[in-house]
mmCIF file of C-alpha atoms and ligand atoms in Angstrom:
data_model
loop_
_atom_site.group_PDB
_atom_site.id
_atom_site.type_symbol
_atom_site.label_atom_id
_atom_site.label_comp_id
_atom_site.label_asym_id
_atom_site.label_seq_id
_atom_site.Cartn_x
_atom_site.Cartn_y
_atom_site.Cartn_z
ATOM 1 C CA MET A 11 -77.716 -129.294 -30.415
ATOM 2 C CA LYS A 12 -77.186 -126.010 -32.739
ATOM 3 C CA ALA A 13 -76.307 -122.931 -30.765
ATOM 4 C CA LEU A 14 -76.156 -120.635 -34.334
ATOM 5 C CA GLU A 15 -76.584 -121.741 -37.918
ATOM 6 C CA VAL A 16 -75.625 -119.726 -40.562
ATOM 7 C CA GLU A 17 -77.346 -120.902 -44.102
ATOM 8 C CA HIS A 18 -76.127 -119.202 -47.886
ATOM 9 C CA LEU A 19 -76.852 -115.472 -45.929
ATOM 10 C CA SER A 20 -76.336 -112.551 -47.901
ATOM 11 C CA PHE A 21 -77.006 -108.827 -47.989
ATOM 12 C CA ASN A 22 -75.956 -105.751 -49.682
ATOM 13 C CA TYR A 23 -76.650 -102.343 -48.700
ATOM 14 C CA GLU A 24 -76.093 -100.261 -52.051
ATOM 15 C CA GLU A 25 -77.876 -103.223 -55.356
ATOM 16 C CA ASN A 26 -75.403 -105.114 -57.037
ATOM 17 C CA SER A 27 -72.686 -104.816 -54.414
ATOM 18 C CA PRO A 28 -72.951 -107.681 -51.903
ATOM 19 C CA ILE A 29 -71.118 -106.974 -48.716
ATOM 20 C CA ILE A 30 -72.052 -111.089 -46.752
ATOM 21 C CA ARG A 31 -71.645 -113.041 -49.845
ATOM 22 C CA ASP A 32 -72.972 -116.485 -49.788
ATOM 23 C CA LEU A 33 -71.949 -117.286 -45.856
ATOM 24 C CA SER A 34 -71.992 -120.522 -43.573
ATOM 25 C CA PHE A 35 -71.406 -121.035 -40.574
ATOM 26 C CA ALA A 36 -72.373 -123.411 -37.699
ATOM 27 C CA LEU A 37 -71.785 -122.891 -34.252
ATOM 28 C CA ASN A 38 -73.006 -125.951 -31.482
ATOM 29 C CA GLN A 39 -74.313 -124.720 -27.436
ATOM 30 C CA GLY A 40 -72.098 -123.331 -25.315
ATOM 31 C CA GLU A 41 -69.056 -123.008 -28.388
ATOM 32 C CA SER A 42 -67.231 -119.975 -28.870
ATOM 33 C CA LEU A 43 -66.470 -117.956 -32.143
ATOM 34 C CA THR A 44 -63.823 -115.676 -33.109
ATOM 35 C CA ILE A 45 -64.820 -113.591 -36.819
ATOM 36 C CA VAL A 46 -61.469 -112.040 -38.351
ATOM 37 C CA GLY A 47 -61.056 -109.871 -41.329
ATOM 38 C CA LYS A 48 -59.802 -106.975 -42.317
ATOM 39 C CA ASN A 49 -61.024 -104.079 -42.480
ATOM 40 C CA GLY A 50 -64.281 -104.583 -44.543
ATOM 41 C CA SER A 51 -64.662 -107.637 -44.721
ATOM 42 C CA GLY A 52 -68.510 -107.339 -43.123
ATOM 43 C CA LYS A 53 -68.362 -108.675 -39.734
ATOM 44 C CA SER A 54 -69.873 -105.817 -38.213
ATOM 45 C CA THR A 55 -72.481 -106.244 -40.896
ATOM 46 C CA LEU A 56 -72.580 -109.652 -39.800
ATOM 47 C CA ALA A 57 -72.929 -109.041 -36.498
ATOM 48 C CA LYS A 58 -75.954 -106.497 -37.206
ATOM 49 C CA ILE A 59 -77.228 -108.881 -38.859
ATOM 50 C CA LEU A 60 -76.757 -111.554 -36.298
ATOM 51 C CA VAL A 61 -78.596 -109.239 -33.717
ATOM 52 C CA GLY A 62 -81.440 -108.056 -35.914
ATOM 53 C CA LEU A 63 -80.418 -104.621 -36.607
ATOM 54 C CA LEU A 64 -79.741 -105.428 -40.806
ATOM 55 C CA PRO A 65 -83.135 -107.722 -41.997
ATOM 56 C CA PHE A 66 -81.740 -110.312 -44.177
ATOM 57 C CA LYS A 67 -83.612 -110.969 -47.812
ATOM 58 C CA SER A 68 -81.023 -114.356 -48.823
ATOM 59 C CA GLY A 69 -80.179 -117.014 -47.046
ATOM 60 C CA LYS A 70 -81.078 -118.654 -43.599
ATOM 61 C CA ILE A 71 -80.731 -118.722 -39.926
ATOM 62 C CA LYS A 72 -81.515 -121.253 -37.272
ATOM 63 C CA ILE A 73 -81.228 -120.233 -33.487
ATOM 64 C CA ASN A 74 -81.782 -123.609 -31.480
ATOM 65 C CA GLU A 75 -82.436 -125.144 -34.987
ATOM 66 C CA GLN A 76 -85.042 -122.891 -35.372
ATOM 67 C CA GLU A 77 -85.287 -120.659 -38.240
ATOM 68 C CA VAL A 78 -85.525 -117.250 -37.727
ATOM 69 C CA ASP A 79 -87.758 -114.431 -38.844
ATOM 70 C CA PRO A 80 -85.721 -111.742 -40.265
ATOM 71 C CA LYS A 81 -88.727 -109.078 -39.851
ATOM 72 C CA LYS A 82 -88.738 -110.461 -35.914
ATOM 73 C CA ASP A 83 -86.517 -108.567 -33.881
ATOM 74 C CA LEU A 84 -84.490 -111.533 -33.380
ATOM 75 C CA ALA A 85 -82.095 -109.421 -30.529
ATOM 76 C CA SER A 86 -85.431 -109.686 -27.941
ATOM 77 C CA THR A 87 -87.214 -113.237 -29.590
ATOM 78 C CA TYR A 88 -83.744 -114.844 -29.798
ATOM 79 C CA HIS A 89 -82.312 -114.227 -26.572
ATOM 80 C CA LEU A 90 -79.462 -112.499 -28.487
ATOM 81 C CA ALA A 91 -77.284 -109.359 -27.310
ATOM 82 C CA ILE A 92 -74.532 -107.424 -28.525
ATOM 83 C CA VAL A 93 -71.583 -105.518 -26.938
ATOM 84 C CA PHE A 94 -70.800 -102.953 -29.686
ATOM 85 C CA GLN A 95 -67.094 -100.991 -29.845
ATOM 86 C CA ASN A 96 -68.424 -97.461 -28.873
ATOM 87 C CA PRO A 97 -70.567 -98.332 -25.649
ATOM 88 C CA ASP A 98 -71.703 -94.274 -25.976
ATOM 89 C CA ASN A 99 -74.410 -95.646 -28.049
ATOM 90 C CA GLN A 100 -75.452 -98.076 -25.702
ATOM 91 C CA PHE A 101 -76.659 -96.308 -22.781
ATOM 92 C CA ILE A 102 -80.295 -95.930 -21.971
ATOM 93 C CA ALA A 103 -80.444 -95.346 -17.748
ATOM 94 C CA SER A 104 -79.249 -92.103 -16.209
ATOM 95 C CA SER A 105 -76.923 -93.834 -13.389
ATOM 96 C CA VAL A 106 -74.429 -97.313 -13.836
ATOM 97 C CA GLU A 107 -77.460 -99.622 -11.705
ATOM 98 C CA ASP A 108 -80.295 -98.077 -13.594
ATOM 99 C CA ASP A 109 -78.621 -98.969 -17.040
ATOM 100 C CA ILE A 110 -77.092 -102.462 -15.752
ATOM 101 C CA ALA A 111 -80.898 -102.461 -14.605
ATOM 102 C CA PHE A 112 -82.587 -102.379 -17.403
ATOM 103 C CA GLY A 113 -82.710 -105.712 -19.192
ATOM 104 C CA LEU A 114 -83.424 -107.080 -16.165
ATOM 105 C CA GLU A 115 -87.182 -105.579 -15.941
ATOM 106 C CA ASN A 116 -87.716 -106.560 -19.255
ATOM 107 C CA TYR A 117 -87.292 -109.720 -18.356
ATOM 108 C CA CYS A 118 -90.097 -109.271 -15.568
ATOM 109 C CA VAL A 119 -87.328 -110.034 -13.180
ATOM 110 C CA GLU A 120 -88.885 -109.399 -9.818
ATOM 111 C CA PRO A 121 -87.430 -105.676 -8.176
ATOM 112 C CA SER A 122 -86.193 -106.868 -4.624
ATOM 113 C CA LYS A 123 -83.949 -109.459 -6.772
ATOM 114 C CA MET A 124 -82.616 -106.725 -8.501
ATOM 115 C CA HIS A 125 -80.035 -104.911 -6.506
ATOM 116 C CA ASP A 126 -78.800 -107.901 -5.813
ATOM 117 C CA LEU A 127 -78.746 -109.646 -9.892
ATOM 118 C CA VAL A 128 -76.893 -106.030 -10.979
ATOM 119 C CA ILE A 129 -74.061 -105.854 -8.145
ATOM 120 C CA LYS A 130 -73.677 -108.966 -9.058
ATOM 121 C CA TYR A 131 -72.667 -108.474 -12.655
ATOM 122 C CA ALA A 132 -71.028 -105.108 -11.624
ATOM 123 C CA LYS A 133 -68.676 -106.923 -9.558
ATOM 124 C CA MET A 134 -68.357 -109.646 -12.644
ATOM 125 C CA VAL A 135 -66.298 -106.323 -14.068
ATOM 126 C CA GLY A 136 -65.500 -105.088 -11.519
ATOM 127 C CA MET A 137 -67.387 -101.866 -11.276
ATOM 128 C CA GLU A 138 -69.821 -102.322 -8.139
ATOM 129 C CA ASN A 139 -68.400 -99.488 -6.941
ATOM 130 C CA TYR A 140 -69.280 -96.613 -9.136
ATOM 131 C CA LEU A 141 -73.948 -97.795 -9.518
ATOM 132 C CA ASP A 142 -74.968 -94.442 -8.314
ATOM 133 C CA ARG A 143 -72.546 -93.285 -11.520
ATOM 134 C CA ALA A 144 -74.352 -91.259 -14.676
ATOM 135 C CA PRO A 145 -72.515 -93.190 -17.556
ATOM 136 C CA GLU A 146 -71.287 -89.594 -19.026
ATOM 137 C CA ASN A 147 -69.020 -88.918 -16.609
ATOM 138 C CA LEU A 148 -67.097 -92.615 -16.830
ATOM 139 C CA SER A 149 -64.285 -93.086 -18.854
ATOM 140 C CA GLY A 150 -64.633 -94.564 -21.777
ATOM 141 C CA GLY A 151 -62.955 -97.964 -20.501
ATOM 142 C CA GLN A 152 -65.399 -98.149 -17.445
ATOM 143 C CA LYS A 153 -68.604 -97.267 -19.683
ATOM 144 C CA GLN A 154 -67.108 -100.763 -22.274
ATOM 145 C CA ARG A 155 -66.715 -101.890 -18.436
ATOM 146 C CA VAL A 156 -70.671 -101.075 -17.960
ATOM 147 C CA ALA A 157 -72.019 -101.565 -21.417
ATOM 148 C CA ILE A 158 -70.344 -104.821 -20.745
ATOM 149 C CA ALA A 159 -72.394 -105.495 -17.551
ATOM 150 C CA GLY A 160 -76.056 -104.216 -18.978
ATOM 151 C CA VAL A 161 -75.626 -107.252 -21.702
ATOM 152 C CA LEU A 162 -74.156 -110.170 -19.212
ATOM 153 C CA ALA A 163 -77.339 -109.201 -17.091
ATOM 154 C CA LEU A 164 -79.879 -109.873 -20.047
ATOM 155 C CA ASN A 165 -79.403 -113.509 -19.339
ATOM 156 C CA ALA A 166 -78.522 -113.933 -23.622
ATOM 157 C CA ASN A 167 -78.085 -117.652 -25.223
ATOM 158 C CA ILE A 168 -75.899 -115.846 -27.340
ATOM 159 C CA ILE A 169 -73.768 -112.868 -27.297
ATOM 160 C CA ILE A 170 -71.883 -110.975 -29.796
ATOM 161 C CA PHE A 171 -69.234 -108.668 -28.708
ATOM 162 C CA ASP A 172 -68.008 -106.674 -31.698
ATOM 163 C CA GLU A 173 -64.568 -105.119 -30.842
ATOM 164 C CA ALA A 174 -65.825 -104.930 -27.631
ATOM 165 C CA THR A 175 -61.921 -104.595 -25.999
ATOM 166 C CA SER A 176 -60.248 -101.584 -27.858
ATOM 167 C CA MET A 177 -61.306 -99.284 -25.057
ATOM 168 C CA LEU A 178 -60.121 -101.152 -22.530
ATOM 169 C CA ASP A 179 -56.373 -101.372 -21.120
ATOM 170 C CA PRO A 180 -53.800 -104.376 -21.976
ATOM 171 C CA GLU A 181 -55.667 -104.788 -17.700
ATOM 172 C CA GLY A 182 -58.724 -104.964 -19.099
ATOM 173 C CA LYS A 183 -58.465 -106.854 -21.571
ATOM 174 C CA LYS A 184 -57.425 -109.448 -18.976
ATOM 175 C CA ASP A 185 -60.804 -109.073 -17.155
ATOM 176 C CA PHE A 186 -62.536 -109.429 -19.883
ATOM 177 C CA GLN A 187 -61.897 -112.410 -20.466
ATOM 178 C CA GLN A 188 -61.983 -113.503 -17.067
ATOM 179 C CA THR A 189 -64.946 -112.543 -16.776
ATOM 180 C CA LEU A 190 -65.681 -115.109 -20.404
ATOM 181 C CA GLN A 191 -64.023 -117.918 -18.755
ATOM 182 C CA SER A 192 -66.576 -116.667 -15.537
ATOM 183 C CA LEU A 193 -69.638 -117.268 -17.632
ATOM 184 C CA LYS A 194 -68.644 -120.304 -19.371
ATOM 185 C CA LYS A 195 -68.329 -121.585 -16.069
ATOM 186 C CA GLU A 196 -71.502 -120.381 -15.101
ATOM 187 C CA ASN A 197 -73.281 -121.058 -18.020
ATOM 188 C CA PRO A 198 -71.778 -123.653 -20.144
ATOM 189 C CA HIS A 199 -74.516 -123.387 -22.976
ATOM 190 C CA LEU A 200 -73.305 -119.871 -23.521
ATOM 191 C CA THR A 201 -72.653 -119.344 -27.548
ATOM 192 C CA ILE A 202 -70.084 -116.266 -27.278
ATOM 193 C CA ILE A 203 -69.364 -114.548 -30.720
ATOM 194 C CA THR A 204 -66.351 -112.141 -30.808
ATOM 195 C CA ILE A 205 -64.889 -110.089 -33.526
ATOM 196 C CA THR A 206 -61.418 -108.464 -32.645
ATOM 197 C CA HIS A 207 -58.365 -107.455 -33.979
ATOM 198 C CA GLU A 208 -56.053 -107.923 -31.329
ATOM 199 C CA LYS A 209 -54.139 -110.884 -32.863
ATOM 200 C CA GLU A 210 -53.404 -112.163 -28.947
ATOM 201 C CA GLU A 211 -57.144 -113.210 -28.921
ATOM 202 C CA VAL A 212 -57.717 -114.811 -32.125
ATOM 203 C CA THR A 213 -57.742 -119.445 -30.321
ATOM 204 C CA LEU A 214 -59.467 -118.125 -27.104
ATOM 205 C CA SER A 215 -62.757 -119.481 -28.350
ATOM 206 C CA ASP A 216 -63.103 -122.239 -30.066
ATOM 207 C CA LYS A 217 -63.549 -121.781 -33.793
ATOM 208 C CA ILE A 218 -61.640 -119.340 -36.079
ATOM 209 C CA LEU A 219 -63.973 -118.042 -39.210
ATOM 210 C CA VAL A 220 -61.982 -115.881 -41.734
ATOM 211 C CA LEU A 221 -64.844 -113.392 -43.304
ATOM 212 C CA HIS A 222 -63.002 -112.321 -47.022
ATOM 213 C CA GLU A 223 -64.859 -109.522 -48.809
ATOM 214 C CA GLY A 224 -67.815 -111.357 -47.333
ATOM 215 C CA GLN A 225 -67.063 -114.342 -46.922
ATOM 216 C CA ALA A 226 -66.185 -117.067 -45.321
ATOM 217 C CA ALA A 227 -62.635 -117.421 -45.753
ATOM 218 C CA LEU A 228 -61.396 -120.081 -43.233
ATOM 219 C CA PHE A 229 -63.491 -121.547 -40.123
ATOM 220 C CA ILE A 230 -61.372 -123.600 -38.491
ATOM 221 C CA ALA A 231 -61.184 -125.482 -35.243
ATOM 222 C CA SER A 232 -58.845 -122.525 -33.018
ATOM 223 C CA GLN A 233 -56.533 -125.675 -32.507
ATOM 224 C CA ASP A 234 -55.516 -126.115 -36.408
ATOM 225 C CA LEU A 235 -54.632 -122.402 -36.485
ATOM 226 C CA ASP A 236 -51.334 -124.668 -36.925
ATOM 227 C CA LYS A 237 -52.140 -126.678 -40.126
ATOM 228 C CA TYR A 238 -53.159 -123.173 -41.572
ATOM 229 C CA LYS A 239 -51.898 -120.570 -41.116
ATOM 230 C CA LYS A 240 -50.267 -119.670 -44.665
ATOM 231 C CA GLU A 241 -53.789 -118.881 -45.204
ATOM 232 C CA TYR A 242 -54.787 -117.531 -41.941
ATOM 233 C CA ALA A 243 -51.851 -114.993 -43.254
ATOM 234 C CA SER A 244 -52.422 -114.641 -46.824
ATOM 235 C CA PHE A 245 -56.022 -112.426 -45.825
ATOM 236 C CA GLY A 246 -53.698 -109.941 -44.296
ATOM 237 C CA LEU A 247 -54.173 -111.591 -40.702
ATOM 238 C CA GLU A 248 -51.265 -111.420 -38.888
ATOM 239 C CA LEU A 249 -50.415 -114.716 -36.515
ATOM 240 C CA PRO A 250 -50.436 -114.668 -32.579
ATOM 241 C CA PHE A 251 -46.428 -113.783 -31.852
ATOM 242 C CA ASN A 252 -46.206 -117.636 -30.899
ATOM 243 C CA TYR A 253 -47.363 -118.398 -34.106
ATOM 244 C CA ALA A 254 -45.566 -115.821 -35.931
ATOM 245 C CA LEU A 255 -42.570 -116.739 -33.650
ATOM 246 C CA VAL A 256 -42.157 -121.063 -34.738
ATOM 247 C CA GLU A 257 -42.735 -119.985 -38.170
ATOM 248 C CA GLU A 258 -39.962 -117.554 -38.615
ATOM 249 C CA LEU A 259 -37.617 -119.743 -36.770
ATOM 250 C CA ASN A 260 -38.715 -122.645 -39.227
ATOM 251 C CA GLN A 261 -37.513 -120.604 -41.914
ATOM 252 C CA ASN A 262 -34.155 -120.353 -40.034
ATOM 253 C CA GLY A 263 -33.211 -123.828 -40.794
ATOM 254 C CA PHE A 264 -34.526 -125.077 -36.916
ATOM 255 C CA GLN A 265 -37.299 -127.736 -36.176
ATOM 256 C CA ILE A 266 -39.727 -126.399 -33.747
ATOM 257 C CA ASN A 267 -42.708 -127.894 -33.165
ATOM 258 C CA TYR A 268 -45.901 -125.290 -32.527
ATOM 259 C CA CYS A 269 -46.724 -124.868 -29.037
ATOM 260 C CA ASP A 270 -48.846 -123.002 -27.493
ATOM 261 C CA ASP A 271 -46.507 -122.573 -24.250
ATOM 262 C CA TYR A 272 -44.007 -120.081 -24.835
ATOM 263 C CA GLU A 273 -41.381 -121.438 -22.189
ATOM 264 C CA GLU A 274 -42.215 -124.965 -23.979
ATOM 265 C CA ILE A 275 -40.240 -123.135 -27.519
ATOM 266 C CA ILE A 276 -38.035 -121.711 -25.713
ATOM 267 C CA ARG A 277 -37.055 -125.019 -24.244
ATOM 268 C CA GLN A 278 -37.368 -127.243 -27.143
ATOM 269 C CA LEU A 279 -34.544 -124.336 -28.927
HETATM 270 P P1 LIG B 412 -65.782 -104.825 -40.967
HETATM 271 O O1 LIG B 412 -66.770 -104.984 -39.496
HETATM 272 O O2 LIG B 412 -65.531 -105.951 -41.252
HETATM 273 O O3 LIG B 412 -64.667 -103.636 -40.407
HETATM 274 P P2 LIG B 412 -68.047 -103.553 -42.036
HETATM 275 O O4 LIG B 412 -69.142 -104.774 -41.563
HETATM 276 O O5 LIG B 412 -68.646 -101.996 -41.878
HETATM 277 O O6 LIG B 412 -66.588 -104.597 -42.240
HETATM 278 O O7 LIG B 412 -68.473 -103.204 -43.414
HETATM 279 C C1 LIG B 412 -68.383 -103.579 -45.077
HETATM 280 C C2 LIG B 412 -68.408 -103.204 -45.571
HETATM 281 O O8 LIG B 412 -70.071 -102.457 -46.381
HETATM 282 C C3 LIG B 412 -67.468 -101.680 -45.897
HETATM 283 O O9 LIG B 412 -66.985 -101.769 -47.201
HETATM 284 C C4 LIG B 412 -68.423 -100.694 -45.706
HETATM 285 O O10 LIG B 412 -67.685 -99.729 -46.104
HETATM 286 C C5 LIG B 412 -70.209 -101.668 -46.135
HETATM 287 N N1 LIG B 412 -71.227 -100.663 -45.513
HETATM 288 C C6 LIG B 412 -71.094 -101.087 -43.901
HETATM 289 N N2 LIG B 412 -71.674 -99.763 -43.359
HETATM 290 C C7 LIG B 412 -72.849 -100.046 -44.853
HETATM 291 C C8 LIG B 412 -73.653 -98.960 -44.767
HETATM 292 N N3 LIG B 412 -74.720 -98.215 -43.818
HETATM 293 N N4 LIG B 412 -74.081 -98.880 -45.914
HETATM 294 C C9 LIG B 412 -73.266 -98.618 -46.634
HETATM 295 N N5 LIG B 412 -72.388 -99.604 -47.397
HETATM 296 C C10 LIG B 412 -71.500 -99.786 -45.787
#
């Protein structure tokens, strides 16, 4: 079953200056997607359209094969959730516990089960010892972890992470990837969309969408990135280290087959 279908979507903030232009792509349930593109290519605008913060006028969006009514709040109607780059914009409650619980209240979870669920999601992001803290007294990375736990607790079908790890240190970024893996195991139908500038994160998803001037410049399976690396780089994007390394070596007379495994590249040398 398709989780998300975007068909001929166009959007502009101001007359005659299109930001999203005739964009089409689709994802199956359980698939993950990384959206990349230079600054200003329309990534955040697309994320905001998908969660219903910006009403679209032209094109179609289907979620779980149902056409979305742009006048409705997509996020609550279609179980879509988003974590933004700046966690300060997404706190509602005065303690970490209440903040994570907020989404659960909206879904009418029984109060007796609430605390255990809050602890479950707080543990997933390593924040179980901060439940009575006020969110404003946390570091940027800790705030982002709480925001992620709050979104996980919403039990959404589609979660969009809009540069959500940019505040996290390398350890936090690694933990975040592990959290995503365990989430996917727990809920194989969950569709995850990650917008990122981290070149090494690109191939962690099943699919890659390159946005360029609001258009789908490339929409490929991430395992095919090797085949499309020239095009990928032509949109001003840096390739993950292993791809760049193999490319550079081959340009210098070696004949190395691309491989995810760094050790294997060394063995071929
Ligand atoms: P990205 O996330 O890829 O950096 P954005 O979606 O933030 O790109 O922005 C795409 C374009 O839309 C940019 O040219 C930006 O200046 C413009 N833009 C973003 N938000 C607004 C707004 N609220 N009003 C007018 N133009 C905007």
